[in-house]
XYZ file of C-alpha atoms in Angstrom:
759
model
C -115.489 46.689 223.642
C -119.241 47.274 223.814
C -120.995 47.864 220.500
C -121.910 51.448 221.415
C -118.318 52.237 222.373
C -117.029 50.764 219.134
C -119.475 52.852 217.119
C -118.358 55.954 219.001
C -114.725 55.224 218.247
C -115.501 54.627 214.619
C -117.383 57.896 214.293
C -114.582 59.756 216.060
C -112.027 58.480 213.596
C -114.335 59.131 210.666
C -114.810 62.777 211.580
C -111.047 63.282 211.611
C -110.717 61.712 208.197
C -113.773 63.234 206.563
C -113.174 64.962 203.218
C -115.603 66.690 200.872
C -116.888 64.809 197.868
C -116.301 66.531 194.521
C -119.392 65.880 192.444
C -119.311 65.435 188.701
C -122.060 67.000 186.594
C -125.069 64.803 186.177
C -125.463 63.228 182.755
C -128.292 61.397 181.074
C -129.465 58.225 182.855
C -127.665 55.033 181.943
C -129.302 53.301 179.023
C -130.320 49.706 179.605
C -127.281 47.459 179.403
C -129.098 45.085 177.088
C -130.434 47.805 174.788
C -127.156 49.709 174.533
C -125.181 46.541 173.857
C -127.686 45.508 171.203
C -127.429 48.884 169.503
C -123.655 48.584 169.424
C -123.996 45.095 167.962
C -126.069 46.466 165.093
C -123.437 49.048 164.165
C -120.434 46.970 165.265
C -118.763 50.279 166.043
C -116.951 51.764 169.018
C -116.607 55.539 169.185
C -113.555 57.497 170.197
C -111.718 56.178 173.222
C -109.267 59.013 173.939
C -109.109 62.776 173.592
C -107.413 62.529 170.183
C -105.853 59.356 168.783
C -103.867 61.408 166.251
C -102.506 64.055 168.637
C -101.900 62.752 172.174
C -103.356 64.658 175.072
C -104.540 63.574 178.473
C -108.192 62.613 178.663
C -110.158 65.227 180.567
C -111.758 63.847 183.733
C -113.513 64.976 186.857
C -111.550 65.064 190.104
C -111.918 62.380 192.749
C -110.746 63.209 196.270
C -109.024 60.454 198.278
C -108.049 61.998 201.587
C -105.799 64.891 200.626
C -104.894 63.332 197.256
C -106.708 64.362 194.088
C -107.130 61.918 191.189
C -107.969 63.345 187.787
C -106.654 65.076 184.704
C -106.118 68.384 186.527
C -103.477 66.753 188.723
C -100.344 64.623 188.234
C -100.757 60.876 187.825
C -101.131 59.356 191.296
C -98.798 56.514 192.314
C -99.966 53.689 194.528
C -99.106 50.229 195.776
C -100.587 47.520 197.995
C -99.262 46.203 201.275
C -98.376 42.554 201.772
C -98.581 42.343 205.556
C -101.349 40.730 207.568
C -103.659 43.659 208.318
C -104.149 42.236 211.805
C -100.419 42.809 212.408
C -100.781 46.502 213.078
C -97.115 47.305 213.703
C -95.842 45.466 210.624
C -98.499 47.132 208.490
C -97.604 50.597 209.753
C -93.904 50.013 209.112
C -94.574 48.820 205.576
C -96.826 51.790 204.840
C -94.040 54.113 205.978
C -91.559 52.380 203.658
C -93.982 52.732 200.763
C -94.503 56.414 201.491
C -90.752 56.928 201.620
C -90.466 55.208 198.226
C -92.959 57.653 196.734
C -96.416 56.139 197.208
C -99.255 58.654 197.170
C -101.601 56.065 198.680
C -101.404 52.481 199.948
C -104.015 49.736 199.700
C -104.505 47.066 202.386
C -106.554 43.899 202.316
C -109.638 43.841 204.529
C -111.015 40.337 204.273
C -113.030 40.365 207.476
C -114.418 42.369 210.347
C -111.285 41.742 212.425
C -109.082 43.317 209.773
C -111.501 46.222 209.437
C -111.295 46.954 213.164
C -107.508 46.652 213.235
C -107.371 49.108 210.352
C -108.557 51.741 212.816
C -105.476 51.044 214.930
C -103.252 51.341 211.865
C -104.788 54.718 211.111
C -104.397 55.835 214.722
C -100.682 54.956 214.742
C -100.071 56.789 211.483
C -101.926 59.846 212.764
C -99.926 59.739 215.995
C -96.710 59.874 213.954
C -98.010 62.752 211.862
C -98.126 60.612 208.721
C -100.971 61.565 206.435
C -101.234 59.157 203.539
C -104.548 57.937 202.134
C -105.337 54.285 202.766
C -107.435 52.133 200.457
C -109.396 49.073 201.592
C -109.365 46.071 199.254
C -112.732 44.390 199.701
C -113.910 40.988 198.504
C -117.135 39.202 199.493
C -117.542 40.657 203.013
C -119.960 43.574 202.805
C -120.191 43.976 206.576
C -116.430 44.463 206.759
C -116.698 47.035 203.978
C -119.114 49.099 206.053
C -116.672 49.172 208.971
C -113.737 49.848 206.649
C -115.389 53.095 205.579
C -114.497 54.484 208.981
C -110.752 53.894 208.670
C -110.081 54.134 204.941
C -110.177 56.993 202.470
C -111.201 54.796 199.556
C -112.920 51.435 199.202
C -112.047 49.162 196.297
C -115.021 47.046 195.252
C -114.803 44.171 192.766
C -118.159 43.962 190.939
C -117.541 40.298 190.219
C -117.701 39.204 193.826
C -119.215 41.994 195.913
C -122.747 40.635 195.619
C -121.718 37.040 194.926
C -120.017 34.724 197.362
C -117.854 31.691 196.713
C -118.036 30.605 193.053
C -118.867 27.297 191.468
C -118.998 26.464 187.766
C -122.362 27.164 186.257
C -123.565 28.044 182.785
C -126.589 30.253 182.248
C -128.359 30.794 178.943
C -129.882 34.259 178.639
C -131.924 34.300 175.411
C -132.441 38.025 175.107
C -135.722 38.825 173.359
C -135.201 36.023 170.878
C -131.917 37.454 169.588
C -128.673 35.622 169.104
C -125.985 36.196 171.765
C -124.859 39.808 171.665
C -121.181 39.002 171.335
C -120.924 35.691 169.467
C -117.193 36.126 168.853
C -116.664 35.187 172.488
C -117.236 31.517 173.112
C -119.692 30.433 175.761
C -117.865 28.701 178.540
C -118.739 27.147 181.879
C -118.546 30.024 184.330
C -117.689 30.255 187.981
C -120.106 30.847 190.765
C -118.789 30.816 194.287
C -121.379 30.222 197.018
C -120.677 30.090 200.749
C -120.307 26.543 201.975
C -123.521 25.190 203.468
C -125.656 28.082 202.214
C -127.979 28.561 199.284
C -126.825 31.165 196.777
C -128.368 34.593 197.322
C -129.051 34.818 193.567
C -130.893 31.809 192.193
C -131.409 31.066 188.518
C -132.438 28.451 186.016
C -129.767 27.204 183.636
C -132.065 27.619 180.648
C -134.021 30.765 181.399
C -135.710 32.436 178.440
C -136.563 35.579 180.391
C -134.151 38.525 180.195
C -136.088 40.068 183.064
C -134.181 37.711 185.353
C -130.970 39.435 184.318
C -132.486 42.777 185.323
C -133.951 41.381 188.549
C -130.505 40.283 189.648
C -129.273 43.791 188.973
C -131.844 44.945 191.537
C -130.300 42.600 194.095
C -126.866 44.083 193.397
C -128.290 47.563 193.940
C -129.785 46.484 197.240
C -126.469 45.123 198.538
C -124.256 47.938 197.213
C -126.410 50.922 198.161
C -125.595 50.964 201.921
C -121.864 51.147 201.184
C -122.309 53.973 198.689
C -124.482 55.932 201.097
C -121.935 55.505 203.884
C -119.055 56.591 201.640
C -121.071 59.611 200.564
C -121.802 60.491 204.183
C -118.142 60.227 205.239
C -116.605 61.759 202.126
C -114.906 58.568 201.041
C -114.024 57.470 197.513
C -114.771 54.175 195.760
C -112.867 52.313 193.077
C -115.108 50.138 190.940
C -112.425 47.634 190.041
C -113.393 44.927 187.565
C -110.996 42.016 187.084
C -111.035 39.901 183.938
C -110.739 36.669 185.882
C -113.529 37.269 188.382
C -116.550 38.322 186.374
C -119.820 37.199 187.917
C -121.750 34.218 186.574
C -124.539 36.356 185.133
C -122.129 38.690 183.303
C -120.070 35.772 181.973
C -123.158 34.008 180.682
C -124.502 37.080 178.931
C -121.315 38.639 177.532
C -118.788 35.845 177.677
C -115.239 36.163 178.958
C -114.801 39.519 177.240
C -113.794 43.139 177.581
C -117.448 44.020 177.024
C -118.404 41.948 180.058
C -115.799 43.730 182.179
C -117.157 47.123 181.181
C -120.818 46.237 181.664
C -120.050 44.761 185.082
C -118.498 48.048 186.194
C -121.255 50.169 184.671
C -123.890 48.396 186.763
C -122.133 49.546 189.934
C -121.422 53.003 188.533
C -125.067 53.495 187.693
C -125.991 52.730 191.295
C -123.513 55.380 192.464
C -124.945 57.916 190.057
C -128.509 57.087 191.055
C -127.496 57.976 194.622
C -125.814 61.183 193.379
C -122.390 59.840 194.378
C -119.607 60.708 191.932
C -116.429 60.337 193.979
C -115.372 57.126 192.250
C -112.831 55.829 189.747
C -112.831 52.820 187.425
C -110.310 50.062 186.780
C -110.366 47.223 184.225
C -107.535 44.882 185.195
C -106.370 41.666 183.563
C -103.159 39.643 183.631
C -103.229 39.670 179.822
C -102.089 43.165 178.728
C -103.971 42.901 175.429
C -107.305 42.189 177.146
C -106.572 44.870 179.719
C -105.976 47.529 177.057
C -109.111 46.540 175.152
C -111.236 46.785 178.292
C -109.936 50.219 179.297
C -110.377 51.562 175.770
C -113.917 50.242 175.603
C -114.691 51.739 179.009
C -113.292 55.110 177.934
C -115.277 54.957 174.680
C -118.423 54.102 176.625
C -117.844 57.037 178.968
C -117.593 59.364 175.980
C -120.794 57.825 174.640
C -122.587 58.426 177.940
C -121.113 61.843 178.640
C -119.172 60.601 181.667
C -115.683 61.649 182.714
C -114.657 59.514 185.689
C -110.895 58.906 186.211
C -109.119 55.648 185.384
C -106.903 53.578 187.674
C -104.491 51.598 185.461
C -102.834 48.273 186.198
C -101.962 44.857 184.810
C -102.958 42.431 187.536
C -100.764 39.488 188.535
C -97.935 40.774 186.291
C -95.271 38.699 188.026
C -91.756 39.634 189.037
C -88.518 41.035 187.669
C -88.103 41.839 184.003
C -91.232 39.939 182.937
C -93.480 41.723 185.422
C -92.149 45.122 184.422
C -92.492 44.343 180.724
C -96.118 43.196 180.989
C -96.977 46.254 183.065
C -95.256 48.579 180.601
C -97.077 47.039 177.633
C -100.522 47.422 179.170
C -100.176 50.608 181.196
C -97.870 52.206 178.624
C -100.196 51.570 175.686
C -102.947 53.466 177.501
C -100.708 56.284 178.707
C -99.527 56.746 175.109
C -103.103 57.743 174.237
C -103.529 59.987 177.277
C -105.571 57.519 179.339
C -104.893 56.990 183.036
C -104.986 59.090 186.195
C -103.510 56.750 188.790
C -101.394 53.634 188.324
C -100.176 50.632 190.244
C -97.509 48.231 188.971
C -98.381 44.830 190.490
C -95.161 42.904 191.074
C -94.433 39.759 193.057
C -91.959 41.786 195.089
C -92.064 43.879 198.246
C -94.511 46.752 197.647
C -91.970 49.538 198.020
C -90.173 48.181 194.939
C -93.275 48.819 192.834
C -92.934 52.579 193.159
C -89.892 53.202 190.951
C -91.382 51.493 187.880
C -94.707 53.123 188.732
C -93.108 56.565 188.800
C -91.126 55.881 185.612
C -94.260 54.891 183.708
C -96.039 58.015 184.937
C -93.141 60.124 183.661
C -93.241 58.306 180.323
C -96.946 59.073 180.197
C -96.175 62.744 180.739
C -93.661 62.577 177.883
C -96.276 61.035 175.604
C -98.735 63.917 176.050
C -96.113 66.665 176.196
C -96.272 69.627 173.834
C -93.137 68.359 172.071
C -94.592 64.935 171.309
C -97.953 66.425 170.386
C -96.176 68.546 167.793
C -94.422 65.434 166.443
C -97.778 63.685 166.178
C -99.214 66.640 164.299
C -96.327 66.351 161.825
C -97.661 62.936 160.782
C -99.570 62.976 157.492
C -103.300 62.721 158.122
C -104.802 59.224 158.054
C -107.886 57.334 159.218
C -107.234 53.893 160.681
C -110.666 53.326 162.205
C -111.220 50.383 159.839
C -107.736 48.868 160.057
C -107.116 49.237 163.813
C -110.124 47.991 165.793
C -109.519 48.967 169.396
C -111.299 46.028 171.034
C -109.885 43.093 169.082
C -106.473 41.634 168.350
C -106.091 40.617 164.715
C -102.734 40.441 162.969
C -102.284 40.906 159.237
C -101.987 37.768 157.147
C -98.456 37.769 155.772
C -96.140 35.473 153.828
C -92.714 34.653 155.227
C -89.739 34.521 152.888
C -87.728 31.271 153.159
C -84.081 31.076 154.177
C -81.380 31.004 151.502
C -80.404 27.400 152.207
C -83.506 25.454 153.143
C -87.245 25.946 153.480
C -87.107 24.502 156.980
C -85.735 27.687 158.514
C -86.915 31.191 157.751
C -85.488 34.659 158.254
C -88.567 35.506 160.333
C -90.926 33.569 162.598
C -94.668 33.234 162.011
C -95.565 34.171 165.601
C -93.330 37.235 165.799
C -89.668 37.846 165.089
C -86.635 39.288 166.832
C -83.889 41.091 164.921
C -80.612 41.863 166.663
C -77.870 44.333 165.749
C -74.436 42.687 165.621
C -71.077 44.456 165.281
C -67.820 43.291 163.733
C -66.456 42.959 167.259
C -69.288 40.593 168.166
C -68.401 38.407 165.169
C -64.866 37.904 166.470
C -66.139 35.794 169.387
C -67.885 33.060 167.424
C -69.086 30.812 170.251
C -69.844 33.769 172.486
C -71.996 35.338 169.779
C -73.958 32.136 169.292
C -74.780 32.127 172.995
C -75.759 35.816 172.982
C -78.094 35.172 170.063
C -79.734 32.354 172.036
C -78.446 29.571 169.799
C -77.345 26.060 170.719
C -74.327 24.344 169.223
C -73.533 20.796 168.166
C -69.884 20.020 167.395
C -69.282 23.768 167.306
C -71.992 24.419 164.710
C -74.907 26.700 165.673
C -78.593 25.887 165.391
C -81.669 27.795 166.391
C -83.329 27.335 169.760
C -86.821 28.394 170.781
C -85.610 31.900 171.712
C -82.903 32.550 169.129
C -82.691 35.788 167.161
C -84.364 35.242 163.810
C -82.133 37.655 161.899
C -79.158 39.879 162.596
C -78.474 43.369 161.268
C -74.973 44.495 160.256
C -73.787 48.018 159.499
C -70.830 46.700 157.482
C -69.607 43.511 155.817
C -66.459 42.199 157.502
C -63.369 41.255 155.537
C -61.883 38.965 158.165
C -62.198 35.302 157.204
C -63.132 34.204 160.726
C -65.952 36.733 160.878
C -67.185 35.736 157.412
C -67.171 32.093 158.474
C -69.315 32.987 161.483
C -71.788 34.758 159.202
C -71.908 31.797 156.848
C -72.631 29.408 159.702
C -75.391 31.657 161.009
C -76.987 31.741 157.560
C -76.760 27.969 157.302
C -78.563 27.753 160.653
C -81.408 29.819 159.199
C -80.487 33.219 160.598
C -81.159 36.074 158.199
C -78.361 38.604 157.689
C -79.529 42.146 156.910
C -77.036 44.652 155.478
C -77.632 48.167 154.063
C -77.886 48.091 150.269
C -75.252 50.817 149.965
C -72.786 48.599 151.829
C -73.614 45.510 149.751
C -73.067 47.486 146.560
C -69.458 47.975 147.611
C -68.891 44.708 149.494
C -71.248 41.925 148.345
C -72.237 39.181 150.788
C -73.813 36.059 149.387
C -77.328 35.414 150.626
C -77.657 38.733 152.455
C -80.930 40.630 152.725
C -80.454 44.205 151.510
C -81.847 47.011 153.652
C -83.246 49.456 151.102
C -84.894 52.865 151.382
C -88.022 53.908 149.500
C -87.612 53.398 145.769
C -84.070 52.065 146.110
C -83.494 48.914 144.056
C -82.369 45.606 145.519
C -78.707 44.846 144.691
C -78.200 41.813 142.449
C -76.037 40.122 145.076
C -78.880 40.202 147.631
C -81.410 37.423 148.006
C -84.227 39.843 148.879
C -84.861 43.257 150.352
C -85.831 44.556 153.759
C -87.633 47.818 153.077
C -87.012 50.659 155.519
C -90.047 52.857 156.142
C -89.608 56.035 158.184
C -93.177 57.311 158.398
C -92.387 60.331 156.237
C -93.538 58.600 153.033
C -96.548 59.917 151.140
C -99.663 57.788 150.797
C -98.692 56.997 147.208
C -95.206 55.937 148.258
C -96.598 53.644 150.936
C -98.988 52.103 148.427
C -96.138 51.465 146.007
C -94.019 50.033 148.801
C -96.835 47.664 149.798
C -96.844 46.160 146.310
C -93.119 45.439 145.937
C -92.499 41.763 145.171
C -88.783 41.795 146.012
C -89.347 42.698 149.666
C -89.004 39.947 152.270
C -90.124 42.231 155.090
C -90.261 45.879 156.087
C -88.441 47.535 158.950
C -90.583 50.379 160.248
C -87.922 52.783 161.492
C -89.743 55.973 162.445
C -87.914 59.289 162.232
C -88.411 60.047 165.921
C -86.592 63.372 165.662
C -89.547 64.759 163.746
C -92.422 62.308 164.182
C -94.232 60.615 167.053
C -93.264 56.950 166.859
C -96.668 55.664 167.929
C -98.711 57.792 165.544
C -96.391 57.628 162.548
C -96.102 53.855 162.908
C -99.884 53.522 163.145
C -100.117 55.357 159.828
C -97.539 53.087 158.173
C -99.220 49.920 159.423
C -102.605 51.297 158.369
C -101.432 51.673 154.777
C -99.782 48.252 154.745
C -103.018 46.651 155.889
C -105.287 48.766 153.695
C -103.184 47.925 150.628
C -103.198 44.184 151.424
C -99.436 44.116 151.820
C -98.245 40.497 151.887
C -94.917 40.864 153.678
C -94.288 41.181 157.447
C -93.289 44.460 159.082
C -90.783 44.672 161.924
C -90.814 47.685 164.239
C -87.397 49.149 164.978
C -87.076 50.681 168.423
C -83.885 52.713 168.167
C -82.292 54.533 171.083
C -78.986 56.226 171.789
C -77.268 56.700 175.133
C -79.545 59.651 175.886
C -82.941 58.481 174.653
C -82.516 55.072 176.320
C -82.356 56.725 179.724
C -85.189 56.964 182.188
C -87.276 60.145 181.794
C -85.957 63.510 182.931
C -82.375 62.493 182.151
C -82.635 59.591 184.571
C -80.233 56.663 184.854
C -79.319 54.331 182.003
C -80.473 51.074 183.588
C -81.832 47.894 182.091
C -84.804 47.585 184.445
C -85.937 51.126 183.629
C -85.221 50.767 179.908
C -87.564 47.751 179.913
C -90.371 50.154 180.822
C -89.599 52.576 177.990
C -89.172 49.753 175.489
C -92.355 48.037 176.653
C -94.396 51.209 176.338
C -92.998 52.130 172.908
C -93.500 48.631 171.522
C -96.655 47.766 173.419
C -98.558 50.794 172.155
C -98.436 49.114 168.712
C -98.245 45.400 169.499
C -101.502 45.375 171.506
C -103.306 46.204 168.262
C -101.696 43.324 166.367
C -99.876 45.751 164.073
C -96.294 44.546 164.352
C -94.755 41.264 163.217
C -91.685 41.558 165.396
C -89.137 43.903 166.930
C -85.662 45.171 166.169
C -84.480 46.849 169.377
C -81.280 48.813 168.867
C -79.962 50.389 172.063
C -76.700 50.823 174.017
C -77.006 47.528 175.879
C -75.477 44.106 175.322
C -76.747 41.770 172.601
C -78.072 39.113 174.965
C -80.127 41.547 177.038
C -81.693 43.140 173.961
C -82.591 39.713 172.583
C -84.202 38.436 175.776
C -86.010 41.739 176.322
C -87.348 41.595 172.758
C -88.716 38.111 173.327
C -90.232 39.357 176.575
C -91.996 42.058 174.583
C -93.325 39.480 172.122
C -94.520 37.151 174.882
C -96.031 39.972 176.917
C -97.914 41.045 173.791
C -99.333 37.509 173.470
C -97.543 36.888 170.189
C -94.780 34.318 170.674
C -94.188 32.143 173.726
C -90.583 31.136 174.283
C -90.765 30.212 177.958
C -93.267 29.278 180.607
C -95.764 32.054 181.263
C -96.228 32.770 184.961
C -99.274 34.606 186.289
C -98.332 35.378 189.879
C -100.142 37.692 192.229
C -98.193 40.453 193.990
C -99.100 39.135 197.465
C -101.147 40.875 200.131
C -102.374 40.260 203.645
C -104.485 37.315 202.450
C -101.490 35.394 201.094
C -101.042 31.981 202.710
C -97.404 31.293 201.777
C -94.192 33.148 200.897
C -95.112 34.132 197.361
C -91.679 35.335 196.301
C -89.955 32.180 197.517
C -92.561 29.831 196.055
C -92.604 31.679 192.726
C -88.827 31.310 192.501
C -89.054 27.576 193.273
C -91.765 26.930 190.692
C -89.992 29.035 188.077
C -86.785 27.098 188.634
C -88.562 23.747 188.222
C -90.925 24.596 185.359
C -89.456 27.574 183.498
C -88.463 25.478 180.454
C -91.995 24.778 179.206
C -92.870 27.267 176.447
C -96.580 27.334 175.743
C -97.505 26.412 179.329
C -99.065 29.018 181.628
C -98.888 28.533 185.398
C -100.773 30.722 187.870
C -99.310 31.140 191.365
C -101.894 32.656 193.680
C -101.583 33.366 197.366
C -105.223 32.786 198.272
C -108.617 31.795 196.923
C -109.547 35.414 196.172
C -106.765 35.636 193.603
C -107.083 31.978 192.754
C -109.905 30.520 190.665
C -110.914 33.889 189.269
C -107.655 35.665 188.618
C -105.893 32.701 187.014
C -107.387 33.894 183.716
C -106.353 31.475 180.967
C -103.698 29.582 182.946
C -103.203 25.888 182.205
C -102.304 25.058 185.813
C -102.901 26.810 189.109
C -101.027 26.744 192.431
C -103.319 28.394 194.989
C -103.116 28.893 198.731
C -106.194 27.121 200.055
C -105.594 27.231 203.817
C -102.687 28.033 206.133
C -99.895 25.616 205.212
C -101.971 24.022 202.448
C -102.099 24.421 198.668
C -104.774 23.550 196.108
C -103.809 22.624 192.548
C -105.909 23.442 189.500
C -106.115 22.372 185.891
C -107.632 25.363 184.184
C -110.147 26.648 186.706
C -110.977 23.233 188.128
C -109.460 22.227 191.443
C -108.072 18.705 191.083
C -106.073 18.339 194.303
C -106.588 20.130 197.580
C -104.978 20.329 200.986
C -101.427 19.580 199.808
C -98.801 20.566 202.417
C -96.672 23.493 201.272
C -93.477 21.443 201.318
C -94.936 18.889 198.887
C -96.887 21.220 196.620
C -94.162 22.042 194.082
C -93.466 18.344 193.459
C -97.200 17.721 193.168
C -97.485 20.506 190.583
C -94.749 18.927 188.461
C -96.526 15.565 188.659
C -99.797 17.206 187.651
C -98.162 18.765 184.595
C -96.762 15.354 183.663
C -100.155 13.685 184.071
C -101.597 16.179 181.599
C -98.848 15.484 179.029
C -97.432 19.012 179.177
C -94.085 18.111 180.720
C -90.744 17.761 178.959
C -87.543 17.009 180.831
C -84.945 19.773 180.351
C -82.410 17.214 179.125
C -84.913 15.915 176.564
C -85.400 19.419 175.185
C -81.692 19.736 174.491
C -81.499 16.246 172.986
C -84.374 17.025 170.608
C -82.619 20.207 169.540
C -79.417 18.293 168.824
C -81.310 15.837 166.635
C -82.896 18.725 164.715
C -79.460 20.235 164.195
């Protein structure tokens, strides 16, 4: 096709797709990044980050138009996903888009890595239009600005990653910006070698000295970014397109990394540079995203962005997502922790749950989280939040840092080697008399190993169990005794122990209730209804081994009442741990709107309820009590701890959800690697389909498995490639060998043998 003909076709399509841009009111010009950051450093304060952190309501935003879909607080939360087909395969892409729409997607994103994909996107749009299917399409752009300009013609929204839009291929480089003689603005973040990716055989477009003393260079490079980004903004404005300024934690640019470190602040400042360019051009049809594979970092970044928008008088919508969340239960849990924690405070206008699964399967968890978000800001829950006694936790709950209380763990009744709780986060499990009848079965459900029939704790065993009654059967009592000997705490209501004593039990007491003489210690139940004076007195009790924060959810908002309890524990220098009870019955455990009672959907509710508190470092563990089996509740609880970056009990996998750039079967490879390496707690492995989601998005992974070329894999240690061009069929074995070479490997049989010796 001749160039003129192609341009004509592009303009023809664009006129059919054109939509008006809804402009937000102009606010004051953006303050200098350096000056504003320095001012914040002086006060060390972050303002409000949501409409009301004591009474949940959705954050008020402007409206962004994406085709016929509206994103903003005046409309329902928008659901989206991303295709996994090769964009050049027009028919396969169209079919997948149709499946996603059928599953409930309001919009679908496709990868556009080059000009060829951009041109074929026009054909995808033409086929959809011919079938009468009107669903907004979003172009996922990395590196190729020329392709982005063409993509404007076919797509309703362009996603731009500030970390690599102006930069090319990254290489490690450290830059020292000594800003006006001051110390680094954010010294709590360590300075690290940072990535800079430059096209092979070319000089980098942005050049710099590694020891510059001139902050003007930082600003000069901002001018280059403006020069490269402006044409795209102007074209989107002309055609009525939208833009997502989507920062990713793992792909910050070299200049941002060097100035702010690997931090939430760097993510926000990176996005603000691009937003300021849009505003300078009077373009306001854009949304923000602050994604990370670590839910804690992700929540901090979104909160800081929201706080900064309040500070600047901005109101742009937020696209929520935990990137590279993984698959199955783990992927859903991580997404629920991050997305749910923000929805609980009324943040978020569109969401995507990134799973290493076919894209249409992302929509049900996406929709469920949106419904949970609606529940959180409903009039009923707002009233429950208003029932909570007034408190101010601005000093005890910093929204951009993760700091747990310093607590003292009470030892077990038999030895000091085992404890009723775990220092990194504990799991309590409800056990019935019926469960006690099956001794060996119960040990397995609690995640324990056995040697000669005797139980001992494994890496993911329940730390304590909770009974509603003391059994009289000798077999059941023997099981309890053996669990206690293995270091498992046994918690029983004080009223029950008063009638039926159990040696070595921990008494569950309410308020000012005394600890029975037969009990070793007390577990103090706090409901959130206590007065400030009662919470202060409770914080000072010396007979308490730990608290169980069991919020009266009939009358109080769990999130807000629990925040108040944890605030008082921290403010009063309480020395004992506090476990959050997440209690549900057969009705409240269901999906929203009286939905099904299913484990995969309950994971989302549980993750949101627990994550809204764990991301702030408030909780010391979880006691999940719901109408599901013991083993599921235990494993889900450990998933909540691991997803909250508290306690690792298995290998952590950071796997991308796949897209058209992926160079191998991600689902199959992820399953293979998980099967071979899933027994290595404390090890994080990133599985990335291509170099775009490779070196950058691996975040803090120990090892990386990255598609480098068709049929070939590159292996990384940290963010350094150590082996390249490995054939796909040999790559999994090579990864295992690499882990062994770095002394992080343990044979599965050796793990069990070590546990037997400890027993």
